[in-house]
XYZ file of C-alpha atoms in Angstrom:
358
model
C -181.150 34.441 70.429
C -182.328 38.267 68.936
C -182.162 40.148 66.275
C -181.149 43.409 65.871
C -183.407 46.406 65.744
C -183.529 48.107 62.566
C -186.109 49.814 61.875
C -186.392 53.078 65.138
C -183.035 51.617 67.461
C -179.991 50.393 65.773
C -176.362 51.919 63.739
C -178.417 52.276 61.154
C -181.548 53.969 62.371
C -178.943 57.330 64.146
C -176.935 57.583 60.748
C -180.340 57.868 59.154
C -180.911 60.052 61.327
C -178.208 62.720 60.881
C -178.939 62.665 57.199
C -182.241 63.762 57.945
C -181.942 66.893 59.954
C -178.870 67.756 57.644
C -180.290 66.576 54.141
C -184.638 65.960 55.462
C -183.875 62.535 53.928
C -182.553 58.708 54.483
C -183.127 56.091 52.631
C -183.359 54.217 56.024
C -185.505 54.856 59.258
C -184.893 57.094 62.124
C -184.650 56.737 65.672
C -187.546 56.160 67.056
C -189.008 58.858 69.031
C -187.888 58.307 72.784
C -184.021 57.836 71.394
C -185.002 61.015 68.112
C -186.170 62.925 71.126
C -182.635 63.288 72.605
C -181.229 64.186 69.496
C -179.802 67.999 68.621
C -181.004 69.433 65.583
C -177.021 71.803 64.840
C -175.886 72.884 61.549
C -172.775 70.615 61.184
C -172.387 67.140 63.178
C -169.177 65.509 65.165
C -170.015 61.878 64.751
C -167.511 59.600 66.733
C -167.467 56.003 65.941
C -165.429 54.093 69.491
C -164.505 50.442 67.956
C -165.860 47.472 70.264
C -166.641 50.024 72.874
C -169.906 48.271 73.554
C -172.471 49.484 76.133
C -172.044 47.834 78.820
C -168.040 48.655 78.778
C -168.975 52.502 79.672
C -169.318 49.901 83.663
C -165.139 50.638 82.939
C -163.958 53.261 85.726
C -161.766 55.415 83.464
C -165.223 55.364 81.291
C -166.876 58.170 83.067
C -167.043 61.018 80.934
C -168.932 58.523 78.242
C -171.259 57.805 80.167
C -172.309 60.617 81.613
C -173.070 61.225 77.495
C -175.002 58.423 77.093
C -178.835 58.983 76.379
C -179.714 55.138 75.045
C -178.514 52.747 73.811
C -179.182 50.915 70.105
C -178.169 47.369 68.245
C -175.199 47.465 65.891
C -176.135 45.184 62.554
C -174.669 42.069 61.853
C -172.686 40.259 61.882
C -171.288 42.569 65.176
C -167.582 43.468 62.595
C -166.149 46.197 62.521
C -166.916 45.675 58.117
C -169.776 45.094 58.449
C -170.373 48.368 60.507
C -167.997 50.904 59.030
C -170.644 49.345 55.942
C -173.821 50.374 58.083
C -172.129 54.145 58.797
C -171.127 54.977 54.836
C -174.343 53.856 54.046
C -177.504 53.953 55.456
C -178.162 50.402 54.774
C -178.285 47.638 57.020
C -176.173 44.852 55.493
C -179.277 43.556 53.598
C -178.843 45.940 51.531
C -175.138 47.325 51.733
C -174.860 43.516 50.905
C -171.272 42.602 52.998
C -172.850 40.652 55.237
C -169.824 39.347 57.125
C -166.671 39.916 57.597
C -164.661 36.991 55.924
C -167.103 37.211 52.988
C -167.878 34.287 50.572
C -167.485 35.865 46.983
C -168.795 32.368 44.870
C -166.632 29.826 46.237
C -163.770 32.309 48.259
C -163.352 34.231 51.081
C -162.192 37.898 51.527
C -160.939 38.560 54.427
C -162.493 42.809 54.027
C -160.331 44.201 55.419
C -157.415 43.855 54.299
C -159.146 42.715 50.604
C -157.167 38.699 49.864
C -158.851 35.402 49.311
C -157.976 32.898 51.248
C -155.567 31.416 49.121
C -153.843 34.501 48.920
C -154.634 36.054 46.435
C -155.368 39.360 46.181
C -159.329 40.068 45.481
C -159.623 41.795 41.819
C -163.109 43.269 43.233
C -162.937 47.235 43.239
C -163.150 48.251 46.424
C -164.341 51.911 45.490
C -166.915 50.424 43.520
C -167.848 47.014 46.759
C -170.659 49.463 48.354
C -173.931 51.135 47.382
C -174.259 53.980 44.595
C -174.718 57.054 45.950
C -173.668 56.157 49.841
C -174.120 58.285 52.494
C -171.523 61.130 51.074
C -172.320 61.873 48.285
C -175.988 62.342 48.186
C -175.209 64.012 51.435
C -172.471 66.679 48.167
C -175.789 65.938 45.669
C -178.150 68.126 48.561
C -174.331 70.515 49.365
C -172.774 69.773 52.183
C -169.794 67.691 52.723
C -168.158 64.591 54.906
C -164.730 64.622 56.875
C -164.109 61.613 57.691
C -160.228 60.774 60.157
C -158.413 58.177 60.262
C -155.122 56.741 61.361
C -151.937 57.177 58.614
C -151.578 53.938 58.084
C -155.223 53.247 56.417
C -155.059 55.738 53.599
C -155.748 54.720 50.433
C -156.015 51.091 51.440
C -158.889 48.472 50.510
C -161.054 50.112 53.495
C -161.089 53.324 53.093
C -160.975 53.185 49.176
C -164.575 51.144 49.884
C -165.896 53.327 53.380
C -165.179 56.691 51.988
C -165.678 57.383 48.186
C -166.961 60.481 47.806
C -165.345 61.804 50.989
C -162.705 64.409 52.104
C -160.322 61.685 54.420
C -157.145 63.170 56.847
C -155.103 60.516 57.783
C -153.952 61.434 61.412
C -151.341 60.427 64.213
C -153.871 60.029 66.308
C -157.781 60.223 66.710
C -157.984 63.619 64.479
C -159.895 65.611 67.141
C -157.822 68.786 65.619
C -159.528 67.832 61.867
C -162.853 67.269 63.037
C -163.853 70.738 64.992
C -162.667 73.385 62.113
C -163.996 70.520 59.560
C -167.266 71.197 60.838
C -166.636 75.378 61.680
C -167.825 74.948 58.324
C -172.370 74.477 58.049
C -173.172 71.870 56.622
C -170.463 69.144 57.436
C -170.242 65.613 59.570
C -167.370 65.093 60.092
C -167.159 61.085 61.152
C -164.148 60.398 63.472
C -162.506 56.378 64.176
C -160.885 56.446 67.772
C -159.874 52.724 67.319
C -158.097 52.126 71.608
C -160.333 50.380 73.166
C -160.780 47.173 70.328
C -157.142 47.038 69.172
C -156.602 46.854 73.610
C -159.362 44.592 73.851
C -158.291 41.630 71.345
C -154.540 41.685 72.669
C -155.182 41.897 76.290
C -158.264 41.746 77.263
C -160.967 43.739 79.451
C -158.827 43.328 82.368
C -155.931 44.437 81.609
C -153.717 47.578 82.570
C -153.509 48.248 78.678
C -157.353 47.979 78.492
C -157.790 50.587 81.139
C -155.349 53.050 79.854
C -157.307 52.454 76.488
C -160.721 53.592 77.852
C -158.740 56.318 80.078
C -157.934 57.589 76.263
C -160.927 57.209 74.404
C -163.379 58.588 77.338
C -160.345 62.137 77.178
C -160.897 62.149 73.388
C -164.428 63.005 73.872
C -163.572 65.494 76.457
C -161.615 67.227 73.996
C -163.512 67.407 71.742
C -167.142 67.987 73.211
C -165.152 70.406 75.464
C -164.223 72.381 72.030
C -167.872 71.857 70.328
C -168.410 74.477 68.478
C -171.467 77.521 68.430
C -174.066 75.639 66.317
C -172.427 71.750 66.010
C -173.180 69.515 68.251
C -171.139 65.073 68.645
C -172.568 62.434 68.185
C -171.505 59.065 69.456
C -171.616 55.304 69.669
C -169.697 51.671 68.222
C -169.756 49.394 66.190
C -170.310 46.454 68.460
C -169.007 45.631 71.612
C -166.734 43.247 73.069
C -165.980 39.234 75.147
C -163.110 37.900 76.769
C -162.725 34.293 75.336
C -160.546 32.142 77.350
C -157.139 30.327 75.696
C -159.227 26.798 76.641
C -162.181 28.254 75.292
C -160.730 29.122 71.694
C -161.915 25.496 69.353
C -160.174 24.522 66.698
C -162.943 23.120 63.563
C -162.311 19.661 62.492
C -161.647 20.051 58.485
C -164.710 19.964 56.512
C -163.967 19.542 52.818
C -166.728 20.252 51.842
C -167.216 22.931 53.528
C -167.397 26.492 53.408
C -166.555 28.689 56.288
C -166.424 32.048 56.797
C -168.072 35.246 59.014
C -165.791 35.072 62.285
C -164.784 33.059 65.392
C -168.104 33.773 67.790
C -171.236 33.218 64.181
C -169.057 30.801 61.563
C -171.088 31.210 58.806
C -171.798 27.434 57.331
C -172.444 26.767 53.707
C -172.162 23.169 52.430
C -175.264 20.182 52.918
C -177.170 21.481 55.362
C -177.524 18.537 57.400
C -173.411 18.158 57.100
C -173.533 21.892 59.178
C -175.605 20.216 62.037
C -173.758 17.304 62.395
C -170.749 19.991 63.795
C -172.302 21.361 66.014
C -173.962 18.626 68.043
C -170.049 17.828 68.823
C -169.600 21.442 69.915
C -170.685 24.201 72.345
C -172.105 26.131 69.740
C -175.731 25.645 68.744
C -176.892 25.308 64.739
C -178.965 27.805 62.824
C -180.326 27.090 59.401
C -180.922 29.970 57.223
C -184.652 29.490 56.785
C -184.515 30.862 60.839
C -182.668 34.160 59.637
C -184.751 36.376 57.705
C -184.149 39.066 59.476
C -181.251 38.878 61.045
C -179.599 40.898 58.527
C -181.869 43.571 57.406
C -185.524 44.862 55.379
C -185.170 44.568 52.065
C -185.219 45.251 48.779
C -182.157 42.692 49.066
C -178.848 43.787 47.331
C -178.674 42.260 44.536
C -175.485 40.007 45.294
C -177.094 39.015 49.559
C -178.731 36.084 49.007
C -175.669 33.893 47.354
C -173.459 35.481 49.848
C -176.054 33.936 52.814
C -175.083 31.316 54.001
C -176.741 28.143 54.782
C -176.037 28.368 58.379
C -174.895 29.633 61.110
C -172.114 27.810 63.856
C -173.555 30.285 67.032
C -170.674 29.717 69.575
C -171.892 29.031 73.181
C -172.043 32.672 75.715
C -167.491 32.769 76.900
C -167.022 30.677 73.472
C -164.500 31.490 69.913
C -164.735 28.228 66.897
C -161.234 29.128 65.329
C -161.116 26.671 61.626
C -159.543 23.828 60.361
C -156.137 25.941 59.738
C -156.372 29.228 61.593
C -154.454 30.711 64.514
C -156.209 32.555 66.804
C -154.244 34.623 69.999
C -156.775 37.196 70.861
C -158.217 37.705 73.967
C -161.437 40.019 72.851
C -163.931 38.653 71.020
C -166.533 39.939 68.440
C -169.118 38.883 66.079
C -172.227 37.513 68.094
C -175.494 38.257 68.812
C -175.133 38.892 72.781
C -175.836 41.952 74.366
C -172.488 42.731 75.474
C -171.199 42.941 72.176
C -174.284 42.878 70.129
C -175.593 46.460 72.112
C -172.664 50.071 71.644
C -174.205 53.087 72.871
C -175.338 56.516 72.523
C -173.841 59.335 73.528
C -174.924 62.932 72.514
C -173.170 66.170 73.407
C -173.466 69.912 72.173
């Protein structure tokens, strides 16, 4: 199992590189020199996050416009889930330092869904999402330097818990599609970082898989969004594109239901299940599954380096159940009907493209 790169070849380093180009400093290392040499200087940046568009997915015939702007590939943070990696984007920190180490996150004896902000008993979480990630975040650091962040997102997300967690200190614009006009208008003001969230590929991949017409249409659409952005870039502005994770398709008969274990807390996701409880129980469970058990003692560095978030240790599992390639593990009492999945550490899930245009 390969751990993500957090020292110069990861999403966190891309965020740091943008911050360094704008302010001269960042809390995380920037991109390694060979990758950084492909990165343009600019007065403002449009940062496009294509949800679910792994590097290998640029091989799709409808992704030619994206492939033409590709200058390399990076690692996403672990686990390869949206809230984990959008938190890395929002803070410029790895999960070990921002504290959101899993999409389904254990808080004491409960499990928090970090998108919808409810607990596994169905109750709303009383933790304020606006204060969940460390301060200052990326937007707050840029504001302190006299710069600004303008984020576009689907109108339905406005004032959602996820919106409040990620965009503290940003100007958020709700849009019907990708918000190209709003982003390009924003970056005409020097010292602006415009964040553009593009969800189409992830949604299509989950619903229908990468062989579907729905997915092909989504890839075509996001390619058109990128083409429009780079065709309309104002002078002195650069565009950067990447993803939060890739996707893998899982066949119906490879989505494996886990037995009930009252002595275990299961969280994380269905590609890699975080297990809290007696270590022997996790190892025993793996013997009957298409999965590998890895104790937490062998996982140092997978979430990133020190200094650790104050609650990092208490959120850690006792180990991980890592589903074999092509499999998903479905905890007892939940239902998984998705075709596309992510969360694991295969190259398809872990590697994300780096697109650059100016």
